[in-house]
Short mmCIF file of C-alpha atoms in Angstrom, two decimals:
data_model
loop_
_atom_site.label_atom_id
_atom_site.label_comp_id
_atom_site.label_asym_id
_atom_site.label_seq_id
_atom_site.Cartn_x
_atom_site.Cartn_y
_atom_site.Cartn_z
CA UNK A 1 1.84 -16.29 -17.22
CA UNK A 2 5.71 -16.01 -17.71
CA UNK A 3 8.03 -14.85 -15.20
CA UNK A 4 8.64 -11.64 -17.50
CA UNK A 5 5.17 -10.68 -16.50
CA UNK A 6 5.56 -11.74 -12.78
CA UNK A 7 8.60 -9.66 -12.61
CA UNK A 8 6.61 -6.78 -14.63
CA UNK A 9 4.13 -6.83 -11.64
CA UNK A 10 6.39 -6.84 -9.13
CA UNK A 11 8.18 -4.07 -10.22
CA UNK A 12 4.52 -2.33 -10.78
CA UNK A 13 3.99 -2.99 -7.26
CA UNK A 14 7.81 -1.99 -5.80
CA UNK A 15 7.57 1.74 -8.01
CA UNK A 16 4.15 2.34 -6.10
CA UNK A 17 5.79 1.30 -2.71
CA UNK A 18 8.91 3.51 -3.59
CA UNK A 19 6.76 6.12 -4.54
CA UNK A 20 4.54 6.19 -1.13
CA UNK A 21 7.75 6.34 1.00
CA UNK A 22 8.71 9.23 -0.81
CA UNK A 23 5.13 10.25 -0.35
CA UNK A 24 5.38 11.92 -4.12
CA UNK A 25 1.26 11.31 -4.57
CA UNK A 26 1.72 12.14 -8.26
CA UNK A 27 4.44 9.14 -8.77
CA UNK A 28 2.44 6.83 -6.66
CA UNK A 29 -1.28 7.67 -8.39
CA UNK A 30 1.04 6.91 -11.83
CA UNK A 31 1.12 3.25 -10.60
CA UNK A 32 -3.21 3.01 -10.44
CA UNK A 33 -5.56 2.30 -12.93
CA UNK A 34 -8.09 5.33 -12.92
CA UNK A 35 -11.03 2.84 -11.98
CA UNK A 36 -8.55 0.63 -9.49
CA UNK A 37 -10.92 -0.52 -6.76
CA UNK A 38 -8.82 -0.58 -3.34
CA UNK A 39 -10.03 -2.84 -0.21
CA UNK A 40 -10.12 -3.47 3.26
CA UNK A 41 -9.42 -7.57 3.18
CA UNK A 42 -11.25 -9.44 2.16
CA UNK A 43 -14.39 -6.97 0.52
CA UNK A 44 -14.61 -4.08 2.15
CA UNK A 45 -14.40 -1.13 -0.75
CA UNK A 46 -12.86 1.59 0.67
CA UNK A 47 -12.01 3.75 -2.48
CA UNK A 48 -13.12 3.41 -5.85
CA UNK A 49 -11.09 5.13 -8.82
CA UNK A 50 -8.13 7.18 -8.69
CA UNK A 51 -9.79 10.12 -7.23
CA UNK A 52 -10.78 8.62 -4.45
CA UNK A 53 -7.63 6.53 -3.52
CA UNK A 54 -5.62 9.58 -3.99
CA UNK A 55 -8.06 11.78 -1.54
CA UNK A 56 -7.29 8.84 0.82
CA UNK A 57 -3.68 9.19 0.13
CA UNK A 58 -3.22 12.85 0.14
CA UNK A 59 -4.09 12.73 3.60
CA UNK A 60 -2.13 10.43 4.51
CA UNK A 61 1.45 11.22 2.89
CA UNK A 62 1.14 14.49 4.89
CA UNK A 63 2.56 12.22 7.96
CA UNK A 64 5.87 13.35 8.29
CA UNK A 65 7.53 9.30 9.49
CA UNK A 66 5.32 7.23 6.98
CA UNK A 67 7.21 4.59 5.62
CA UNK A 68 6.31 0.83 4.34
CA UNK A 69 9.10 -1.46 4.97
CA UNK A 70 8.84 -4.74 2.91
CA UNK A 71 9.36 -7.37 4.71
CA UNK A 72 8.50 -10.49 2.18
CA UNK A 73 6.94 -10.16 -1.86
CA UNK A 74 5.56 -13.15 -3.64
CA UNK A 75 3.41 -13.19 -6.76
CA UNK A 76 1.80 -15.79 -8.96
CA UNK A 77 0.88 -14.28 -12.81
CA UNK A 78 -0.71 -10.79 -12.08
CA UNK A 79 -0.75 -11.09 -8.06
CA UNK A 80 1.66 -9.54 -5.81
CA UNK A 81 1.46 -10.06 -2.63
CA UNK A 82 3.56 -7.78 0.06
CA UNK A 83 3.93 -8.07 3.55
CA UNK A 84 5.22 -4.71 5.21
CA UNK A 85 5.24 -3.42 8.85
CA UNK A 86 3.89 0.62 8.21
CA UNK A 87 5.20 3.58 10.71
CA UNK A 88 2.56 6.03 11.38
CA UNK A 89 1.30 8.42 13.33
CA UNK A 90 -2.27 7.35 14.73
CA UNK A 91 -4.59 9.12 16.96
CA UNK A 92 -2.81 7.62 19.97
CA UNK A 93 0.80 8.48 18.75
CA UNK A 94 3.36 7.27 16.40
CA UNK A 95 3.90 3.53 15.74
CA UNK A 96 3.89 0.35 13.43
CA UNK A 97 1.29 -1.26 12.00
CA UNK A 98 1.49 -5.30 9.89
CA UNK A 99 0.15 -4.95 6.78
CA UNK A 100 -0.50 -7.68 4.44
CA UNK A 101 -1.17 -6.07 0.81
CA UNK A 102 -2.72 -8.01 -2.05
CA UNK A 103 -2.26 -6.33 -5.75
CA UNK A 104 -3.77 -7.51 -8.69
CA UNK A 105 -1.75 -5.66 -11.97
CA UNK A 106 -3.63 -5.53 -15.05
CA UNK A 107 -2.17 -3.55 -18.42
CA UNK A 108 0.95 -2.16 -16.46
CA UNK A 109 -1.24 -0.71 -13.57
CA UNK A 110 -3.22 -1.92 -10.07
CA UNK A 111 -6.64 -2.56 -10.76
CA UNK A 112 -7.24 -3.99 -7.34
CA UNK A 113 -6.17 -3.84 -3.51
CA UNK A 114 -6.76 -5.88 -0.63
CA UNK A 115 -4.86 -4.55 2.51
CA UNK A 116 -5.19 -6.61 5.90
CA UNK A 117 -3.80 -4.38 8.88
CA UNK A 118 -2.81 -5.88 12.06
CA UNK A 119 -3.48 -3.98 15.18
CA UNK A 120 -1.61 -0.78 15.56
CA UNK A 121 1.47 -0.97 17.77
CA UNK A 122 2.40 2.46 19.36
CA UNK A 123 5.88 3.39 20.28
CA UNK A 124 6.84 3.17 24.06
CA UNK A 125 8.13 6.58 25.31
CA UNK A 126 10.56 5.45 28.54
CA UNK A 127 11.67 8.89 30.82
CA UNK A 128 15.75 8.68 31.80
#
């Protein structure tokens, strides 16, 4: 592939990051194809179609401190790969999480997700 359509999928990939840290579900689902299949790595389906990734996502944009902060991108052809550290709020509090995220853009959309998550780290809460 040419870099044109290297640099096409990478800005694919950086709209639907910009879009989840704004959590605007409606600008990020704009980025999916409506049968995208989305993964735990390396085949674990966890949502397939638009429906379902944005029931998944829904959920989560109502956390008030989400936010993906991209640390490295690299792509080859129609692969982008990301590596972000995530704040959330988990079950046990609010912390980061490593995320490795592997797109695959096909006719200006994601068709398919891979997403390897570390272990969650939770903040430390020190009393002064």
């Amino acid at each position: 592939m040419t870099s044109s359509n290297t640099n096409e999928a990478e800005e694919i990939v950086g709209g639907q990051l910009a879009a989840y840290n704004a959590r605007d579900i409606d600008a990020f689902m704009a980025y999916w194809h409506d049968d995208a299949l989305y993964y735990e790595h390396p085949a674990t389906l966890l949502a397939e179609g638009a429906a379902a990734i944005r029931q998944r996502h829904e959920i989560r944009f109502a956390e008030p401190l989400l936010f993906g902060q991209l640390l490295t991108r690299v792509s080859v052809g129609n692969l982008v790969v990301d590596r972000e550290v995530v704040r959330r709020t988990f079950a046990g509090g609010v912390g980061t999480v490593d995320v490795i995220a592997i797109y695959e853009v096909s006719d200006g959309k994601i068709a398919k997700a891979w997403f390897k998550l570390g272990t969650p780290k939770l903040d430390t809460v020190t009393d002064h």
